C-alpha cells in the first residue's frame, strides 16, 4: 500500500473557520470535476484564529496535485 499524504491549506484570522470551510467546497468541486479517487477531505480548527482545509492523496498523486492546487504544506497522513 502506498503512503498517504495530507495536503493542507492554512487560514488565519477571525474568519479562518469560515474560510477553511469555503475552501473545502472548492476542493471538493475540483475532485468531482477531475473525477479523482479522493475520499478523505475535511477541515480542522487549530485555534480561534487558525483553521485548515485538507485532502488526503496517495503518494503517486501528490506531486501533480501539489503543483496544481498549491497547498501551503503537507504531511504524512496518520488515520
PDB file of N, CA and C in Angstrom:
ATOM      1  N   UNK A   1       0.849  -1.187   0.000  1.00  0.00           N
ATOM      2  CA  UNK A   1       0.000   0.000   0.000  1.00  0.00           C
ATOM      3  C   UNK A   1       0.891   1.246   0.000  1.00  0.00           C
ATOM      4  N   UNK A   2       0.530   2.210  -0.808  1.00  0.00           N
ATOM      5  CA  UNK A   2       1.337   3.430  -0.893  1.00  0.00           C
ATOM      6  C   UNK A   2       1.042   4.353   0.289  1.00  0.00           C
ATOM      7  N   UNK A   3       1.987   5.244   0.508  1.00  0.00           N
ATOM      8  CA  UNK A   3       1.800   6.215   1.593  1.00  0.00           C
ATOM      9  C   UNK A   3       0.678   7.175   1.222  1.00  0.00           C
ATOM     10  N   UNK A   4       0.050   7.710   2.238  1.00  0.00           N
ATOM     11  CA  UNK A   4      -0.957   8.741   2.031  1.00  0.00           C
ATOM     12  C   UNK A   4      -0.411  10.056   2.561  1.00  0.00           C
ATOM     13  N   UNK A   5      -0.616  11.104   1.771  1.00  0.00           N
ATOM     14  CA  UNK A   5      -0.108  12.427   2.101  1.00  0.00           C
ATOM     15  C   UNK A   5      -1.295  13.362   2.318  1.00  0.00           C
ATOM     16  N   UNK A   6      -1.235  14.134   3.378  1.00  0.00           N
ATOM     17  CA  UNK A   6      -2.272  15.120   3.697  1.00  0.00           C
ATOM     18  C   UNK A   6      -1.789  16.475   3.183  1.00  0.00           C
ATOM     19  N   UNK A   7      -2.476  17.011   2.156  1.00  0.00           N
ATOM     20  CA  UNK A   7      -2.180  18.338   1.632  1.00  0.00           C
ATOM     21  C   UNK A   7      -3.020  19.336   2.423  1.00  0.00           C
ATOM     22  N   UNK A   8      -2.382  20.381   2.936  1.00  0.00           N
ATOM     23  CA  UNK A   8      -3.024  21.267   3.913  1.00  0.00           C
ATOM     24  C   UNK A   8      -2.950  22.723   3.468  1.00  0.00           C
ATOM     25  N   UNK A   9      -4.073  23.413   3.616  1.00  0.00           N
ATOM     26  CA  UNK A   9      -4.151  24.858   3.392  1.00  0.00           C
ATOM     27  C   UNK A   9      -4.463  25.507   4.737  1.00  0.00           C
ATOM     28  N   UNK A  10      -3.636  26.458   5.151  1.00  0.00           N
ATOM     29  CA  UNK A  10      -3.809  27.151   6.436  1.00  0.00           C
ATOM     30  C   UNK A  10      -4.531  28.473   6.224  1.00  0.00           C
ATOM     31  N   UNK A  11      -5.425  28.777   7.138  1.00  0.00           N
ATOM     32  CA  UNK A  11      -6.141  30.059   7.127  1.00  0.00           C
ATOM     33  C   UNK A  11      -6.072  30.645   8.526  1.00  0.00           C
ATOM     34  N   UNK A  12      -5.760  31.922   8.586  1.00  0.00           N
ATOM     35  CA  UNK A  12      -5.590  32.577   9.887  1.00  0.00           C
ATOM     36  C   UNK A  12      -6.445  33.834   9.945  1.00  0.00           C
ATOM     37  N   UNK A  13      -6.820  34.205  11.148  1.00  0.00           N
ATOM     38  CA  UNK A  13      -7.625  35.392  11.364  1.00  0.00           C
ATOM     39  C   UNK A  13      -8.962  35.049  11.986  1.00  0.00           C
ATOM     40  N   UNK A  14      -9.753  36.066  12.205  1.00  0.00           N
ATOM     41  CA  UNK A  14     -11.026  35.880  12.912  1.00  0.00           C
ATOM     42  C   UNK A  14     -12.045  35.083  12.105  1.00  0.00           C
ATOM     43  N   UNK A  15     -11.890  35.012  10.782  1.00  0.00           N
ATOM     44  CA  UNK A  15     -12.830  34.250   9.944  1.00  0.00           C
ATOM     45  C   UNK A  15     -12.164  33.005   9.347  1.00  0.00           C
ATOM     46  N   UNK A  16     -11.120  32.517   9.999  1.00  0.00           N
ATOM     47  CA  UNK A  16     -10.376  31.377   9.468  1.00  0.00           C
ATOM     48  C   UNK A  16     -11.247  30.128   9.318  1.00  0.00           C
ATOM     49  N   UNK A  17     -12.157  29.893  10.252  1.00  0.00           N
ATOM     50  CA  UNK A  17     -13.011  28.703  10.177  1.00  0.00           C
ATOM     51  C   UNK A  17     -13.932  28.760   8.968  1.00  0.00           C
ATOM     52  N   UNK A  18     -14.521  29.914   8.716  1.00  0.00           N
ATOM     53  CA  UNK A  18     -15.406  30.074   7.566  1.00  0.00           C
ATOM     54  C   UNK A  18     -14.618  29.975   6.263  1.00  0.00           C
ATOM     55  N   UNK A  19     -13.426  30.539   6.237  1.00  0.00           N
ATOM     56  CA  UNK A  19     -12.600  30.497   5.035  1.00  0.00           C
ATOM     57  C   UNK A  19     -12.173  29.065   4.723  1.00  0.00           C
ATOM     58  N   UNK A  20     -11.771  28.311   5.736  1.00  0.00           N
ATOM     59  CA  UNK A  20     -11.380  26.913   5.537  1.00  0.00           C
ATOM     60  C   UNK A  20     -12.565  26.096   5.017  1.00  0.00           C
ATOM     61  N   UNK A  21     -13.741  26.308   5.577  1.00  0.00           N
ATOM     62  CA  UNK A  21     -14.941  25.599   5.114  1.00  0.00           C
ATOM     63  C   UNK A  21     -15.259  25.938   3.666  1.00  0.00           C
ATOM     64  N   UNK A  22     -15.129  27.197   3.316  1.00  0.00           N
ATOM     65  CA  UNK A  22     -15.396  27.627   1.946  1.00  0.00           C
ATOM     66  C   UNK A  22     -14.354  27.048   0.983  1.00  0.00           C
ATOM     67  N   UNK A  23     -13.109  27.040   1.380  1.00  0.00           N
ATOM     68  CA  UNK A  23     -12.055  26.476   0.539  1.00  0.00           C
ATOM     69  C   UNK A  23     -12.301  24.992   0.299  1.00  0.00           C
ATOM     70  N   UNK A  24     -12.782  24.284   1.316  1.00  0.00           N
ATOM     71  CA  UNK A  24     -13.067  22.864   1.174  1.00  0.00           C
ATOM     72  C   UNK A  24     -14.137  22.628   0.109  1.00  0.00           C
ATOM     73  N   UNK A  25     -15.111  23.510   0.006  1.00  0.00           N
ATOM     74  CA  UNK A  25     -16.125  23.391  -1.044  1.00  0.00           C
ATOM     75  C   UNK A  25     -15.452  23.381  -2.410  1.00  0.00           C
ATOM     76  N   UNK A  26     -14.507  24.288  -2.628  1.00  0.00           N
ATOM     77  CA  UNK A  26     -13.810  24.358  -3.909  1.00  0.00           C
ATOM     78  C   UNK A  26     -12.930  23.135  -4.146  1.00  0.00           C
ATOM     79  N   UNK A  27     -12.302  22.629  -3.098  1.00  0.00           N
ATOM     80  CA  UNK A  27     -11.505  21.415  -3.248  1.00  0.00           C
ATOM     81  C   UNK A  27     -12.389  20.239  -3.670  1.00  0.00           C
ATOM     82  N   UNK A  28     -13.551  20.105  -3.050  1.00  0.00           N
ATOM     83  CA  UNK A  28     -14.475  19.023  -3.400  1.00  0.00           C
ATOM     84  C   UNK A  28     -14.991  19.180  -4.824  1.00  0.00           C
ATOM     85  N   UNK A  29     -15.247  20.407  -5.251  1.00  0.00           N
ATOM     86  CA  UNK A  29     -15.664  20.644  -6.640  1.00  0.00           C
ATOM     87  C   UNK A  29     -14.567  20.196  -7.599  1.00  0.00           C
ATOM     88  N   UNK A  30     -13.326  20.531  -7.292  1.00  0.00           N
ATOM     89  CA  UNK A  30     -12.197  20.139  -8.140  1.00  0.00           C
ATOM     90  C   UNK A  30     -12.093  18.615  -8.215  1.00  0.00           C
ATOM     91  N   UNK A  31     -12.220  17.954  -7.082  1.00  0.00           N
ATOM     92  CA  UNK A  31     -12.162  16.488  -7.035  1.00  0.00           C
ATOM     93  C   UNK A  31     -13.250  15.890  -7.921  1.00  0.00           C
ATOM     94  N   UNK A  32     -14.464  16.435  -7.856  1.00  0.00           N
ATOM     95  CA  UNK A  32     -15.580  15.925  -8.654  1.00  0.00           C
ATOM     96  C   UNK A  32     -15.352  16.180 -10.146  1.00  0.00           C
ATOM     97  N   UNK A  33     -14.943  17.379 -10.495  1.00  0.00           N
ATOM     98  CA  UNK A  33     -14.720  17.728 -11.906  1.00  0.00           C
ATOM     99  C   UNK A  33     -13.630  16.845 -12.521  1.00  0.00           C
ATOM    100  N   UNK A  34     -12.559  16.633 -11.787  1.00  0.00           N
ATOM    101  CA  UNK A  34     -11.433  15.845 -12.287  1.00  0.00           C
ATOM    102  C   UNK A  34     -11.628  14.338 -12.083  1.00  0.00           C
ATOM    103  N   UNK A  35     -12.734  13.959 -11.426  1.00  0.00           N
ATOM    104  CA  UNK A  35     -13.045  12.556 -11.146  1.00  0.00           C
ATOM    105  C   UNK A  35     -11.878  11.844 -10.443  1.00  0.00           C
ATOM    106  N   UNK A  36     -11.370  12.490  -9.407  1.00  0.00           N
ATOM    107  CA  UNK A  36     -10.245  11.950  -8.650  1.00  0.00           C
ATOM    108  C   UNK A  36     -10.731  10.978  -7.579  1.00  0.00           C
ATOM    109  N   UNK A  37      -9.974   9.925  -7.328  1.00  0.00           N
ATOM    110  CA  UNK A  37     -10.371   8.946  -6.302  1.00  0.00           C
ATOM    111  C   UNK A  37      -9.952   9.394  -4.897  1.00  0.00           C
ATOM    112  N   UNK A  38     -10.385  10.576  -4.503  1.00  0.00           N
ATOM    113  CA  UNK A  38     -10.037  11.123  -3.189  1.00  0.00           C
ATOM    114  C   UNK A  38     -11.285  11.081  -2.316  1.00  0.00           C
ATOM    115  N   UNK A  39     -11.166  10.401  -1.192  1.00  0.00           N
ATOM    116  CA  UNK A  39     -12.311  10.245  -0.301  1.00  0.00           C
ATOM    117  C   UNK A  39     -12.156  10.987   1.020  1.00  0.00           C
ATOM    118  N   UNK A  40     -10.928  11.262   1.416  1.00  0.00           N
ATOM    119  CA  UNK A  40     -10.702  11.876   2.722  1.00  0.00           C
ATOM    120  C   UNK A  40     -10.421  13.362   2.531  1.00  0.00           C
ATOM    121  N   UNK A  41     -11.350  14.186   3.028  1.00  0.00           N
ATOM    122  CA  UNK A  41     -11.223  15.643   2.989  1.00  0.00           C
ATOM    123  C   UNK A  41     -11.753  16.179   4.312  1.00  0.00           C
ATOM    124  N   UNK A  42     -11.472  17.431   4.593  1.00  0.00           N
ATOM    125  CA  UNK A  42     -12.048  17.993   5.802  1.00  0.00           C
ATOM    126  C   UNK A  42     -11.431  19.313   6.193  1.00  0.00           C
ATOM    127  N   UNK A  43     -11.863  19.770   7.354  1.00  0.00           N
ATOM    128  CA  UNK A  43     -11.309  20.973   7.957  1.00  0.00           C
ATOM    129  C   UNK A  43     -10.929  20.639   9.394  1.00  0.00           C
ATOM    130  N   UNK A  44     -10.001  21.386   9.921  1.00  0.00           N
ATOM    131  CA  UNK A  44      -9.616  21.245  11.323  1.00  0.00           C
ATOM    132  C   UNK A  44      -9.488  22.628  11.927  1.00  0.00           C
ATOM    133  N   UNK A  45      -9.989  22.776  13.117  1.00  0.00           N
ATOM    134  CA  UNK A  45      -9.852  24.036  13.842  1.00  0.00           C
ATOM    135  C   UNK A  45      -8.660  23.874  14.784  1.00  0.00           C
ATOM    136  N   UNK A  46      -7.631  24.653  14.539  1.00  0.00           N
ATOM    137  CA  UNK A  46      -6.425  24.588  15.352  1.00  0.00           C
ATOM    138  C   UNK A  46      -6.587  25.473  16.593  1.00  0.00           C
ATOM    139  N   UNK A  47      -7.096  26.677  16.380  1.00  0.00           N
ATOM    140  CA  UNK A  47      -7.365  27.611  17.470  1.00  0.00           C
ATOM    141  C   UNK A  47      -8.451  28.573  17.000  1.00  0.00           C
ATOM    142  N   UNK A  48      -8.777  29.515  17.818  1.00  0.00           N
ATOM    143  CA  UNK A  48      -9.808  30.501  17.458  1.00  0.00           C
ATOM    144  C   UNK A  48      -9.436  31.272  16.193  1.00  0.00           C
ATOM    145  N   UNK A  49      -8.145  31.427  15.938  1.00  0.00           N
ATOM    146  CA  UNK A  49      -7.684  32.228  14.802  1.00  0.00           C
ATOM    147  C   UNK A  49      -6.871  31.434  13.782  1.00  0.00           C
ATOM    148  N   UNK A  50      -6.988  30.107  13.782  1.00  0.00           N
ATOM    149  CA  UNK A  50      -6.247  29.279  12.826  1.00  0.00           C
ATOM    150  C   UNK A  50      -7.071  28.034  12.509  1.00  0.00           C
ATOM    151  N   UNK A  51      -7.359  27.845  11.221  1.00  0.00           N
ATOM    152  CA  UNK A  51      -8.082  26.664  10.769  1.00  0.00           C
ATOM    153  C   UNK A  51      -7.431  26.165   9.486  1.00  0.00           C
ATOM    154  N   UNK A  52      -7.654  24.887   9.171  1.00  0.00           N
ATOM    155  CA  UNK A  52      -7.090  24.319   7.952  1.00  0.00           C
ATOM    156  C   UNK A  52      -8.162  23.599   7.152  1.00  0.00           C
ATOM    157  N   UNK A  53      -7.924  23.514   5.855  1.00  0.00           N
ATOM    158  CA  UNK A  53      -8.674  22.631   4.966  1.00  0.00           C
ATOM    159  C   UNK A  53      -7.660  21.624   4.455  1.00  0.00           C
ATOM    160  N   UNK A  54      -8.101  20.373   4.202  1.00  0.00           N
ATOM    161  CA  UNK A  54      -7.141  19.372   3.758  1.00  0.00           C
ATOM    162  C   UNK A  54      -7.792  18.335   2.859  1.00  0.00           C
ATOM    163  N   UNK A  55      -6.947  17.686   2.058  1.00  0.00           N
ATOM    164  CA  UNK A  55      -7.324  16.494   1.318  1.00  0.00           C
ATOM    165  C   UNK A  55      -6.200  15.478   1.526  1.00  0.00           C
ATOM    166  N   UNK A  56      -6.547  14.205   1.456  1.00  0.00           N
ATOM    167  CA  UNK A  56      -5.554  13.142   1.605  1.00  0.00           C
ATOM    168  C   UNK A  56      -5.432  12.440   0.262  1.00  0.00           C
ATOM    169  N   UNK A  57      -4.188  12.392  -0.243  1.00  0.00           N
ATOM    170  CA  UNK A  57      -3.921  11.814  -1.556  1.00  0.00           C
ATOM    171  C   UNK A  57      -2.884  10.706  -1.431  1.00  0.00           C
ATOM    172  N   UNK A  58      -2.842   9.837  -2.433  1.00  0.00           N
ATOM    173  CA  UNK A  58      -1.811   8.812  -2.485  1.00  0.00           C
ATOM    174  C   UNK A  58      -0.496   9.448  -2.892  1.00  0.00           C
ATOM    175  N   UNK A  59       0.577   8.802  -2.519  1.00  0.00           N
ATOM    176  CA  UNK A  59       1.915   9.285  -2.840  1.00  0.00           C
ATOM    177  C   UNK A  59       2.068   9.556  -4.340  1.00  0.00           C
ATOM    178  N   UNK A  60       1.481   8.692  -5.176  1.00  0.00           N
ATOM    179  CA  UNK A  60       1.601   8.835  -6.625  1.00  0.00           C
ATOM    180  C   UNK A  60       0.906  10.100  -7.141  1.00  0.00           C
ATOM    181  N   UNK A  61      -0.146  10.531  -6.490  1.00  0.00           N
ATOM    182  CA  UNK A  61      -0.913  11.718  -6.910  1.00  0.00           C
ATOM    183  C   UNK A  61      -0.322  13.011  -6.379  1.00  0.00           C
ATOM    184  N   UNK A  62       0.500  12.910  -5.359  1.00  0.00           N
ATOM    185  CA  UNK A  62       0.894  14.081  -4.582  1.00  0.00           C
ATOM    186  C   UNK A  62       1.563  15.170  -5.403  1.00  0.00           C
ATOM    187  N   UNK A  63       2.564  14.839  -6.206  1.00  0.00           N
ATOM    188  CA  UNK A  63       3.314  15.873  -6.912  1.00  0.00           C
ATOM    189  C   UNK A  63       2.425  16.624  -7.896  1.00  0.00           C
ATOM    190  N   UNK A  64       1.626  15.911  -8.677  1.00  0.00           N
ATOM    191  CA  UNK A  64       0.755  16.561  -9.658  1.00  0.00           C
ATOM    192  C   UNK A  64      -0.268  17.464  -8.969  1.00  0.00           C
ATOM    193  N   UNK A  65      -0.885  16.982  -7.899  1.00  0.00           N
ATOM    194  CA  UNK A  65      -1.890  17.788  -7.200  1.00  0.00           C
ATOM    195  C   UNK A  65      -1.245  18.940  -6.444  1.00  0.00           C
ATOM    196  N   UNK A  66      -0.074  18.713  -5.885  1.00  0.00           N
ATOM    197  CA  UNK A  66       0.645  19.802  -5.210  1.00  0.00           C
ATOM    198  C   UNK A  66       0.925  20.937  -6.187  1.00  0.00           C
ATOM    199  N   UNK A  67       1.372  20.588  -7.378  1.00  0.00           N
ATOM    200  CA  UNK A  67       1.701  21.614  -8.368  1.00  0.00           C
ATOM    201  C   UNK A  67       0.459  22.350  -8.879  1.00  0.00           C
ATOM    202  N   UNK A  68      -0.665  21.658  -8.988  1.00  0.00           N
ATOM    203  CA  UNK A  68      -1.894  22.284  -9.473  1.00  0.00           C
ATOM    204  C   UNK A  68      -2.619  23.085  -8.402  1.00  0.00           C
ATOM    205  N   UNK A  69      -2.689  22.550  -7.184  1.00  0.00           N
ATOM    206  CA  UNK A  69      -3.538  23.144  -6.147  1.00  0.00           C
ATOM    207  C   UNK A  69      -2.786  24.037  -5.162  1.00  0.00           C
ATOM    208  N   UNK A  70      -1.473  23.988  -5.142  1.00  0.00           N
ATOM    209  CA  UNK A  70      -0.634  24.866  -4.319  1.00  0.00           C
ATOM    210  C   UNK A  70      -0.997  24.869  -2.826  1.00  0.00           C
ATOM    211  N   UNK A  71      -0.973  23.692  -2.175  1.00  0.00           N
ATOM    212  CA  UNK A  71      -1.220  23.686  -0.728  1.00  0.00           C
ATOM    213  C   UNK A  71      -0.089  24.418  -0.004  1.00  0.00           C
ATOM    214  N   UNK A  72      -0.372  24.853   1.204  1.00  0.00           N
ATOM    215  CA  UNK A  72       0.635  25.547   1.996  1.00  0.00           C
ATOM    216  C   UNK A  72       1.681  24.588   2.561  1.00  0.00           C
ATOM    217  N   UNK A  73       1.247  23.344   2.811  1.00  0.00           N
ATOM    218  CA  UNK A  73       2.175  22.366   3.363  1.00  0.00           C
ATOM    219  C   UNK A  73       1.563  20.968   3.222  1.00  0.00           C
ATOM    220  N   UNK A  74       2.346  19.975   3.550  1.00  0.00           N
ATOM    221  CA  UNK A  74       1.888  18.591   3.510  1.00  0.00           C
ATOM    222  C   UNK A  74       2.539  17.804   4.616  1.00  0.00           C
ATOM    223  N   UNK A  75       1.917  16.677   4.951  1.00  0.00           N
ATOM    224  CA  UNK A  75       2.481  15.796   5.969  1.00  0.00           C
ATOM    225  C   UNK A  75       1.968  14.379   5.707  1.00  0.00           C
ATOM    226  N   UNK A  76       2.660  13.391   6.263  1.00  0.00           N
ATOM    227  CA  UNK A  76       2.172  12.031   6.164  1.00  0.00           C
ATOM    228  C   UNK A  76       0.843  11.935   6.898  1.00  0.00           C
ATOM    229  N   UNK A  77      -0.103  11.244   6.291  1.00  0.00           N
ATOM    230  CA  UNK A  77      -1.420  11.074   6.900  1.00  0.00           C
ATOM    231  C   UNK A  77      -1.383   9.914   7.879  1.00  0.00           C
ATOM    232  N   UNK A  78      -1.811  10.164   9.073  1.00  0.00           N
ATOM    233  CA  UNK A  78      -1.906   9.154  10.128  1.00  0.00           C
ATOM    234  C   UNK A  78      -3.374   9.028  10.520  1.00  0.00           C
ATOM    235  N   UNK A  79      -4.087   8.010  10.012  1.00  0.00           N
ATOM    236  CA  UNK A  79      -5.520   7.899  10.351  1.00  0.00           C
ATOM    237  C   UNK A  79      -5.786   7.696  11.829  1.00  0.00           C
TER     238      UNK A  79
END
